XYZ file of N, CA, C and O in Angstrom:
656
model
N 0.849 -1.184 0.000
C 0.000 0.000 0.000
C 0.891 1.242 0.000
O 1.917 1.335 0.674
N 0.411 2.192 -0.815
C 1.435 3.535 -1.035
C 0.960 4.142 0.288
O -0.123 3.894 0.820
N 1.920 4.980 0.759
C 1.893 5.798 2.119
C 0.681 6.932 1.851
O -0.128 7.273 2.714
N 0.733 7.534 0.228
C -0.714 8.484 -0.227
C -1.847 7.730 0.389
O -2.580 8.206 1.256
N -1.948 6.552 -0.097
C -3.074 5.985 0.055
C -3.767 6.128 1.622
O -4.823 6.593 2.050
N -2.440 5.390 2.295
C -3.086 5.620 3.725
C -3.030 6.518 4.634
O -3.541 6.477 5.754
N -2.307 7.471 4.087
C -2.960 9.125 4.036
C -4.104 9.280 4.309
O -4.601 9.442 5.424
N -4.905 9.217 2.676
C -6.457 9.546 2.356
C -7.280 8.646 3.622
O -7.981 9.218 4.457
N -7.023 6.882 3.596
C -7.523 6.290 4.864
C -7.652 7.150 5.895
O -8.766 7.632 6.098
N -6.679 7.466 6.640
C -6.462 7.803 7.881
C -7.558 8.778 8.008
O -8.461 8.741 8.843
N -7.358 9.732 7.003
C -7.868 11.262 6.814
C -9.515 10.509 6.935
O -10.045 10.497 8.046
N -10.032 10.083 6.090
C -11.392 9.423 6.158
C -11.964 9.266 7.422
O -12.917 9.853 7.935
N -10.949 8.038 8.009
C -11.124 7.735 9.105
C -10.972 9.058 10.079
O -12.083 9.529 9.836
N -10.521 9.777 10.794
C -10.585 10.806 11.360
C -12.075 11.353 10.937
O -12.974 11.269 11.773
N -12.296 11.824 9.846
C -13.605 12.556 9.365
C -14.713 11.703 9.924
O -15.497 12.205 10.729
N -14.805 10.707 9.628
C -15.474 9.729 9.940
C -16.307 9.414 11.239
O -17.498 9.206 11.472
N -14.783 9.490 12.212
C -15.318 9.666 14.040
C -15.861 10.791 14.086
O -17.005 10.853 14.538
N -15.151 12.069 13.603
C -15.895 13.370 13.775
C -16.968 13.893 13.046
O -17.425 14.963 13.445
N -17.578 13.249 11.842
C -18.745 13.445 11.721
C -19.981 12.260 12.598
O -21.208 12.264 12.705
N -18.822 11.292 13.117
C -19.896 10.219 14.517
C -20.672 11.015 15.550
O -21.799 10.862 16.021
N -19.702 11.926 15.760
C -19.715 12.722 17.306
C -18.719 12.615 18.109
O -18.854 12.889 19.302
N -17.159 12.061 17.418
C -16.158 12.079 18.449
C -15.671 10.704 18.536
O -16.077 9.786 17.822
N -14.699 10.598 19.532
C -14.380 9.129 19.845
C -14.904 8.633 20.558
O -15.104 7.435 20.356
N -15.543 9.388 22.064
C -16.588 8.501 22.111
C -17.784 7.921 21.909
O -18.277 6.925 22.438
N -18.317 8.866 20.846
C -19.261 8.200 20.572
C -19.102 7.475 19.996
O -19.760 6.470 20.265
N -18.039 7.374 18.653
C -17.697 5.677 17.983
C -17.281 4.686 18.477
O -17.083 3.654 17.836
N -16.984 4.875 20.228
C -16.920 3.914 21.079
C -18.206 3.434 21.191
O -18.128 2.219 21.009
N -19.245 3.724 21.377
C -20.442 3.552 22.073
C -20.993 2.477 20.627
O -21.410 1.329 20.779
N -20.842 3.297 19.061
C -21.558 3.046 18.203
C -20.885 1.667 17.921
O -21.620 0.681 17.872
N -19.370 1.506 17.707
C -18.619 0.477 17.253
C -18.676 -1.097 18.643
O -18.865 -2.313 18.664
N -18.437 -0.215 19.366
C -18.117 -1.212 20.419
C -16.442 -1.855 20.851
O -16.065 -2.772 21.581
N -15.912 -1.098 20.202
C -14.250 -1.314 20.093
C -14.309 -0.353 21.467
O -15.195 0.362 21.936
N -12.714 -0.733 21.956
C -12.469 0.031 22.510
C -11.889 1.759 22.702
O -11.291 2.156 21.702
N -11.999 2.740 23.798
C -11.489 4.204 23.389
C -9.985 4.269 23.126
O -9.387 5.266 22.720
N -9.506 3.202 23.380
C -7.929 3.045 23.040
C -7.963 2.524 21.469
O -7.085 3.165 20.892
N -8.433 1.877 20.795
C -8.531 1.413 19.717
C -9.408 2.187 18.584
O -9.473 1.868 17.397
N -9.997 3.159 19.149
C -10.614 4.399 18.531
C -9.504 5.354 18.124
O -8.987 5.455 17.011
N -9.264 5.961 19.108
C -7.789 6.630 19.419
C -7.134 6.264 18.527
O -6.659 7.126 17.787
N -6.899 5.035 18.298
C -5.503 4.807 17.038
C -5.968 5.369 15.493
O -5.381 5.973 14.595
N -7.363 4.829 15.685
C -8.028 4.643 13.961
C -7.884 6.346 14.093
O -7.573 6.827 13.003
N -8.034 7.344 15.153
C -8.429 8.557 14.492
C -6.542 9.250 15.021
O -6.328 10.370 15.486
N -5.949 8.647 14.868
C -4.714 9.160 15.099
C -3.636 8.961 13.639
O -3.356 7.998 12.924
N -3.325 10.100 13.657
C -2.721 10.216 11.577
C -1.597 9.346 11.676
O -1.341 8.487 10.831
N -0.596 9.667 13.204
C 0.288 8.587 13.094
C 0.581 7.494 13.090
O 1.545 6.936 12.567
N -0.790 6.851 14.076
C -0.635 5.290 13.813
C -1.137 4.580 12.764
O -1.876 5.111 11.934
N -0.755 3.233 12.704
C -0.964 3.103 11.641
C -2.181 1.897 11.184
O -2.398 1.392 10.083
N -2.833 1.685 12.482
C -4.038 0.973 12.498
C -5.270 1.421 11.852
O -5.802 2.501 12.109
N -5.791 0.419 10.860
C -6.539 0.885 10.061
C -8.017 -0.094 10.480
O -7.992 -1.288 10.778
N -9.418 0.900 10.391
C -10.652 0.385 10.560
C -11.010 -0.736 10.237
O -11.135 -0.847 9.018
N -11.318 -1.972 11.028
C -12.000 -3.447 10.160
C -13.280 -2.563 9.889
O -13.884 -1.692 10.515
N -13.464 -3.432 8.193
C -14.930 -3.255 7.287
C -16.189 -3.103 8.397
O -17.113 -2.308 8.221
N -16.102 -3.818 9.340
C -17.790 -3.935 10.320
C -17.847 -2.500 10.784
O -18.887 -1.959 10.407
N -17.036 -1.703 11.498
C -16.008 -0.428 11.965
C -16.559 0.422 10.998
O -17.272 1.319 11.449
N -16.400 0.366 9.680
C -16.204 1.197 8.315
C -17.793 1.385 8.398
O -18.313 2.497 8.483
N -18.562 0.094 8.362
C -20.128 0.259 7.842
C -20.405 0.962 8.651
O -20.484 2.154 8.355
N -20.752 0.410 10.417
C -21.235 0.726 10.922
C -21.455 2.371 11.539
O -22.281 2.855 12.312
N -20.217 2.976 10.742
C -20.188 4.201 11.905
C -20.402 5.056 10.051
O -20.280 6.280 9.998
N -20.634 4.443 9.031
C -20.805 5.087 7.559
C -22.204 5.261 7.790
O -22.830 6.321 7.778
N -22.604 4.164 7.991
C -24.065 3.925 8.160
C -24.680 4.774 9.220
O -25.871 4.990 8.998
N -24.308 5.207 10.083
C -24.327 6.181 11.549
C -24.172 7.938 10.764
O -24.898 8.879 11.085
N -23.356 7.986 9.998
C -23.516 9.406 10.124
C -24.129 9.715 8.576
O -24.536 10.799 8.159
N -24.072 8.489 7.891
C -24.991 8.632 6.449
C -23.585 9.313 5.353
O -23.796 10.344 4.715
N -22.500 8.745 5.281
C -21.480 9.324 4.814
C -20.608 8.384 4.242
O -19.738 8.130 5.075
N -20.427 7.705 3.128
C -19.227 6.499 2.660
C -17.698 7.537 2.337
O -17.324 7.870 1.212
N -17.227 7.783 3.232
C -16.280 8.413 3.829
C -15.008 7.491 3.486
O -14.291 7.942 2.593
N -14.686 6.478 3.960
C -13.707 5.684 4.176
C -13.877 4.932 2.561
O -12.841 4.722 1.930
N -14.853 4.657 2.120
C -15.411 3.520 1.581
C -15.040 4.433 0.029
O -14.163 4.083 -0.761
N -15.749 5.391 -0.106
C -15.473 6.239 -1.382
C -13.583 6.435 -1.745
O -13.273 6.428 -2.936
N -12.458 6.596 -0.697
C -11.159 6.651 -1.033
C -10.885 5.415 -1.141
O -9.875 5.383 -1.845
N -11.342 3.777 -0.709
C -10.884 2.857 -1.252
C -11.512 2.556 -2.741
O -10.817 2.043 -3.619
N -13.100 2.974 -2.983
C -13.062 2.992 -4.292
C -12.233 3.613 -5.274
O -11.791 3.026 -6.262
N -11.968 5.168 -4.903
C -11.106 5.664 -5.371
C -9.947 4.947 -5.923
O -9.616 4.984 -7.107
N -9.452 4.401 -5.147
C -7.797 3.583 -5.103
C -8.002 2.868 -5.972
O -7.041 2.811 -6.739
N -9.227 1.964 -6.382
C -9.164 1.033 -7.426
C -10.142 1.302 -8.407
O -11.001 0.470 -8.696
N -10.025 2.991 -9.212
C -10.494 3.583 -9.863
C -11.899 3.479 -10.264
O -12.325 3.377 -11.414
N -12.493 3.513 -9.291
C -14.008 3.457 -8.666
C -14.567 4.856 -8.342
O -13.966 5.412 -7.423
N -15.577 5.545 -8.888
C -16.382 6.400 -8.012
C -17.730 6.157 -7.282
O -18.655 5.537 -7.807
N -17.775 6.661 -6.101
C -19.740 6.469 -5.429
C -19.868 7.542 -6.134
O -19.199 8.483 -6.560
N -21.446 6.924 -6.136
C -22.112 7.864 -6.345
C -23.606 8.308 -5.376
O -24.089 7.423 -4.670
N -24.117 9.379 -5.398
C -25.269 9.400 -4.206
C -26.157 9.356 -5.031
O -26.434 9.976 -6.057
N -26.782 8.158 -4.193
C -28.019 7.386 -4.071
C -29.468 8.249 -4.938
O -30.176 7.847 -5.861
N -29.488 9.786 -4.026
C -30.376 10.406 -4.941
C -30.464 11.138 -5.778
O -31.535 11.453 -6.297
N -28.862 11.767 -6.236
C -29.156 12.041 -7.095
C -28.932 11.078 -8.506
O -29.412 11.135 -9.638
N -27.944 10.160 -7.829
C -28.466 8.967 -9.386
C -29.965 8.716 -9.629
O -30.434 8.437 -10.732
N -30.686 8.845 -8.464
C -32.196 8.647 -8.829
C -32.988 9.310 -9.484
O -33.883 8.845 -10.189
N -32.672 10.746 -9.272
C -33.323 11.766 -9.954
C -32.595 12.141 -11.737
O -33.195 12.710 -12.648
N -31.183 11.602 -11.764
C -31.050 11.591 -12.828
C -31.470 10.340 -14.149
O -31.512 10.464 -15.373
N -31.772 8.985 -13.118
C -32.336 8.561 -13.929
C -34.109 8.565 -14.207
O -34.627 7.570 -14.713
N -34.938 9.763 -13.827
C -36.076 10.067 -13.842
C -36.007 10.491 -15.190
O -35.216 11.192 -15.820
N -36.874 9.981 -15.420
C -36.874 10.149 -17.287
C -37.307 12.153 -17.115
O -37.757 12.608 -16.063
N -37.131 12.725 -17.929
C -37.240 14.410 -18.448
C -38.513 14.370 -18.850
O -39.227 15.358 -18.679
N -39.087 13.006 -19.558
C -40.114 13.511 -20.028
C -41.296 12.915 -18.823
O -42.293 13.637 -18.846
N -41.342 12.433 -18.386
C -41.925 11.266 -16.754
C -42.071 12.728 -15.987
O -43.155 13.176 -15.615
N -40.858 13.366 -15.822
C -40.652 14.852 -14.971
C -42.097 15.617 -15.270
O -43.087 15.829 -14.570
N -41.664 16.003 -16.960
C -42.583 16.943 -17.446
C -43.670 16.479 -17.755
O -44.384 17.358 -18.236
N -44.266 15.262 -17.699
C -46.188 14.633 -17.808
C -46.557 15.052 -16.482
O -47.591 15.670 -16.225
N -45.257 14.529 -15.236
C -46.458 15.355 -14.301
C -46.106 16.713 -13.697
O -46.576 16.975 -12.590
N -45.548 17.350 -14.139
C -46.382 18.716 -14.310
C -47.240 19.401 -14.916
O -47.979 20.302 -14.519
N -47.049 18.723 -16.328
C -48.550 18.813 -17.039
C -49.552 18.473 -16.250
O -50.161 19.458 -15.833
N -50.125 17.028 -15.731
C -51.152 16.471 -15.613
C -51.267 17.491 -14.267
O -52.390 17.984 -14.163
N -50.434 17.843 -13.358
C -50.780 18.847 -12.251
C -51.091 20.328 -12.444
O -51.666 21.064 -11.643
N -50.666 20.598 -13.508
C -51.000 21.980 -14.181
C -52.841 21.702 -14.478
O -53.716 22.351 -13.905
N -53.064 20.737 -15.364
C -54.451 20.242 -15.432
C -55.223 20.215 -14.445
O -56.365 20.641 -14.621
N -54.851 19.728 -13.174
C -55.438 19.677 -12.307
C -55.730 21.053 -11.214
O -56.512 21.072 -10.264
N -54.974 21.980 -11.621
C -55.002 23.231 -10.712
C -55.847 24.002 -11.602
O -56.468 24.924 -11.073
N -56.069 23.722 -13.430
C -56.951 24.597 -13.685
C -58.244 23.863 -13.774
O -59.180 24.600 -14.084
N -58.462 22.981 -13.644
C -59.914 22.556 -13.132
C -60.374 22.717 -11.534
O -61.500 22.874 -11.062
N -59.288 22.634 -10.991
C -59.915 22.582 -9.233
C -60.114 24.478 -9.548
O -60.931 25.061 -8.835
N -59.541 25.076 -10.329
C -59.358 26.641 -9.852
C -61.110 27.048 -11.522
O -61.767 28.086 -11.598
N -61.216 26.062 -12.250
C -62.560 26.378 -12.576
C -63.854 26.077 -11.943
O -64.896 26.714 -12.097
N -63.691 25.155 -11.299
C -64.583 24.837 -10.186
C -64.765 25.564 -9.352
O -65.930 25.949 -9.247
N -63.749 26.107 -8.368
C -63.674 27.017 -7.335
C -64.492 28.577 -7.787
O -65.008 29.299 -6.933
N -64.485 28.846 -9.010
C -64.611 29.915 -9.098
C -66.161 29.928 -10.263
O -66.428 30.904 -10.964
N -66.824 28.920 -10.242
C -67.760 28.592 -11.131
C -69.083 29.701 -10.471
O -69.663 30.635 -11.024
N -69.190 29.289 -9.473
C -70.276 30.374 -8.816
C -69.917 31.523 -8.130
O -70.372 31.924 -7.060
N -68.936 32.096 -8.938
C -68.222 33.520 -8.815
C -67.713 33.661 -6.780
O -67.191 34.638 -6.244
N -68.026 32.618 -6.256
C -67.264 32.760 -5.232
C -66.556 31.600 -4.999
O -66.983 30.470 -5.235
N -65.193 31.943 -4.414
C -64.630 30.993 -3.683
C -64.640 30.707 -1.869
O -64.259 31.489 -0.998
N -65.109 29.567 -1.733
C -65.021 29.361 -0.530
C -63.538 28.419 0.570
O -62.755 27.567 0.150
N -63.601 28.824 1.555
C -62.277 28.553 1.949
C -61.821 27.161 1.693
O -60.650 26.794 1.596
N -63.229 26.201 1.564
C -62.539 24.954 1.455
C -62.066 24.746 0.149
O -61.262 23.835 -0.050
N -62.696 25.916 -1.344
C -62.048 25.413 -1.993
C -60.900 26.174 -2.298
O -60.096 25.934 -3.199
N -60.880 26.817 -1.741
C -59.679 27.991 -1.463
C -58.212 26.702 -1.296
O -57.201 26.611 -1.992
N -58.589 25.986 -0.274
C -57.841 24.640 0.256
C -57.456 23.711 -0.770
O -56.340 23.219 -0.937
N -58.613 23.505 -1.507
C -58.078 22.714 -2.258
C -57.341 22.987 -3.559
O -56.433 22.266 -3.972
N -57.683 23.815 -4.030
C -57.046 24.867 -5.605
C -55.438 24.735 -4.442
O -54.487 24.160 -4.971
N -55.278 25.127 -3.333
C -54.279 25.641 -2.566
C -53.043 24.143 -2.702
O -51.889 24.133 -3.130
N -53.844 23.092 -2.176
C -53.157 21.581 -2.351
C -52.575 21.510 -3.574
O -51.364 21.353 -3.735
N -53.608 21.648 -4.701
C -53.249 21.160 -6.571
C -51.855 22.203 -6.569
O -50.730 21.764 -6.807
N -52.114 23.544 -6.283
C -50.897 24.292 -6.260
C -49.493 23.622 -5.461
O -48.358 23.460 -5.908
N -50.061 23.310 -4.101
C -48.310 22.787 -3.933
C -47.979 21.175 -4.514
O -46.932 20.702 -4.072
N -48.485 20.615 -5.115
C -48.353 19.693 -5.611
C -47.778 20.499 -7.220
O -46.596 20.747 -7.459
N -48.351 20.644 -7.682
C -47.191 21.547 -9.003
C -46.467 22.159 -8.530
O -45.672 22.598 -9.361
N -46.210 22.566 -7.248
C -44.961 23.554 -7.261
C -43.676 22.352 -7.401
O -42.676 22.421 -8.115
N -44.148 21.081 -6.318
C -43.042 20.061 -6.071
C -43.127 19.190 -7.726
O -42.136 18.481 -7.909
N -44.008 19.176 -8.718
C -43.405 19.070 -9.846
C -42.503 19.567 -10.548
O -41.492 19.176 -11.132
N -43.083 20.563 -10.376
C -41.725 22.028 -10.762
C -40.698 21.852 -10.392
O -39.902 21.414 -11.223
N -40.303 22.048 -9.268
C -39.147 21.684 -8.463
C -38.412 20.134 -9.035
O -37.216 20.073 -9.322
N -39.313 18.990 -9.130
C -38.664 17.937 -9.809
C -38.090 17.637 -11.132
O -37.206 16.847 -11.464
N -38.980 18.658 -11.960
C -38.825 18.999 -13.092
C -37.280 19.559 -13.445
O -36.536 19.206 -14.359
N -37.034 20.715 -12.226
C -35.844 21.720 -12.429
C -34.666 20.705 -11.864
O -33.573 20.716 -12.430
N -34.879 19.928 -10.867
C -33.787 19.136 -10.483
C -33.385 17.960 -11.358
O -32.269 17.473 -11.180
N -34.351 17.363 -12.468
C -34.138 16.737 -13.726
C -32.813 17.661 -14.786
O -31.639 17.552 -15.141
N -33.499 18.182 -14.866
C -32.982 19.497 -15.592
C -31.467 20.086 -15.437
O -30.716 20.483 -16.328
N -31.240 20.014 -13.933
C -29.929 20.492 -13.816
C -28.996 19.307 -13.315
O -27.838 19.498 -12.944
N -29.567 18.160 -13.340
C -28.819 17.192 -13.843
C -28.425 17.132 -15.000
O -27.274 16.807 -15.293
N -29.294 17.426 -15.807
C -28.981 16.610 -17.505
C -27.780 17.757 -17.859
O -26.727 17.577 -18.471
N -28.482 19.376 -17.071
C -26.884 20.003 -17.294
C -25.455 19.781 -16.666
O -24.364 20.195 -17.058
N -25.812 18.938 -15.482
C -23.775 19.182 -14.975
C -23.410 17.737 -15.817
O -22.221 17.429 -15.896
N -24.099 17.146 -16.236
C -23.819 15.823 -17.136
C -23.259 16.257 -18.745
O -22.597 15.500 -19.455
N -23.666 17.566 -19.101
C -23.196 18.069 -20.282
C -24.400 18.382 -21.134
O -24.552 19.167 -22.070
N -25.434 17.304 -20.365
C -26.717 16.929 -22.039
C -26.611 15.479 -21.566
O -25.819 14.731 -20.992
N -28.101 15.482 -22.233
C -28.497 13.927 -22.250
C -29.406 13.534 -23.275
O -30.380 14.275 -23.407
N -29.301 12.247 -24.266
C -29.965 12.536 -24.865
C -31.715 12.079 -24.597
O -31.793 10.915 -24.204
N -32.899 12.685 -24.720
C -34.297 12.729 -24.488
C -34.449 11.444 -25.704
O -34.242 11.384 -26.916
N -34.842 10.652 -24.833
C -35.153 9.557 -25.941
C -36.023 8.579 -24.652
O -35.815 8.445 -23.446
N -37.127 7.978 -25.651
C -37.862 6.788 -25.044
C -37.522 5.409 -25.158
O -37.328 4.930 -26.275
N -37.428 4.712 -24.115
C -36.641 3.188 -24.123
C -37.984 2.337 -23.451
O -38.959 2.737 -22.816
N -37.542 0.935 -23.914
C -38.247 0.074 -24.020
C -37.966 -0.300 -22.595
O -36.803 0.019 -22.348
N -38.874 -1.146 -20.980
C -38.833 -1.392 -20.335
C -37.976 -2.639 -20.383
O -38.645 -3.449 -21.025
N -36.706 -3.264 -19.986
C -36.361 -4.715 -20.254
C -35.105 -4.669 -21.151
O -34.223 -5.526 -21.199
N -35.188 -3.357 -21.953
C -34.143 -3.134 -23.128
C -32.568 -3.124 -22.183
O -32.402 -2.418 -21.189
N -31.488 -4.093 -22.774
C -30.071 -4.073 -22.043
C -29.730 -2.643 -22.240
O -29.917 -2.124 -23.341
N -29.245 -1.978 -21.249
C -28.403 -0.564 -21.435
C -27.133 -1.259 -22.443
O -26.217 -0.550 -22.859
C-alpha cells in the first residue's frame, strides 16, 4: 500500500469519528475500545478500521467516507443514491407530471370559481393542486440540472427490459 493511500484512509477515518460525534461516541456506536478508537483517528498510527467499523459508523452518520477513497484507489467512483435517482427520472416522466398537475389546478381553480365565489374549502383545495405543481416544478428543475452538470443527455424513449 502507497503511504498516499493511507494518508487519504487515515484522513477518512478521522472525518469519519468526527462526523460520529467524536471518539466517544464511535466507542459507544462500534463497540471497540477508546484506546482502539484513538488509534483509527490518530494520523500517526498506523491501524486501520476493520470493514464492520467502516459500515457501521458510515451507516451512523450517512457518509461512505472511508469507503469512497478505497473505491477511489481502485479507480471506482460512489455515487449518491439520490441524485443517481433523480437523474435517472426520465425528463419527459418529470414533465407529464407537471402537465397532468397543471391540469389539475386549472380545473380545481374552474370549479372554485364557477359560482363567482370561492369558498375557503375550496380555497384549500385549488391551494393543495398548487403545492403539488410547485413540487413538480421543483422535480422537473432538479431533472434538468442534472442533464446540465452531465453536459446533455440525450431525451429519448426506451423500451422497459431493453439491455443498457
Amino acid at each position: 500500500m502507497s503511504d498516499a493511500f493511507l494518508f487519504r484512509v487515515k484522513a477518512a477515518q478521522r472525518d469519519l469519528i468526527e462526523r460520529c460525534g467524536g471518539i466517544e461516541r464511535a466507542v459507544e456506536i462500534t463497540g471497540f475500545s477508546k484506546s482502539q478508537v484513538g488509534r483509527w483517528n490518530n494520523p500517526n498510527d498506523p491501524d486501520l478500521m476493520p470493514v464492520g467499523a467502516i459500515r457501521t459508523l458510515e451507516a451512523d452518520c450517512g457518509r461512505a467516507l472511508v469507503t469512497a477513497v478505497m473505491a477511489e484507489a481502485n479507480g471506482r467512483r460512489l455515487t449518491d443514491p439520490k441524485v443517481e435517482r433523480q437523474a435517472d427520472v426520465s425528463i419527459m416522466i418529470a414533465h407529464a407530471e407537471l402537465m397532468r398537475h397543471s391540469a389539475e389546478l386549472a380545473h380545481s381553480m374552474a370549479q372554485a370559481i364557477s359560482d363567482g365565489h370561492v369558498t375557503p374549502t375550496e380555497a384549500g383545495q385549488v391551494d393543495r393542486v398548487a403545492s403539488m405543481m410547485e413540487k413538480a416544478a421543483s422535480d422537473l428543475r432538479t431533472s434538468l440540472a442534472v442533464i446540465k452538470a452531465r453536459g446533455g443527455e440525450k431525451a429519448a424513449l426506451r423500451v422497459v427490459g431493453d439491455a443498457e
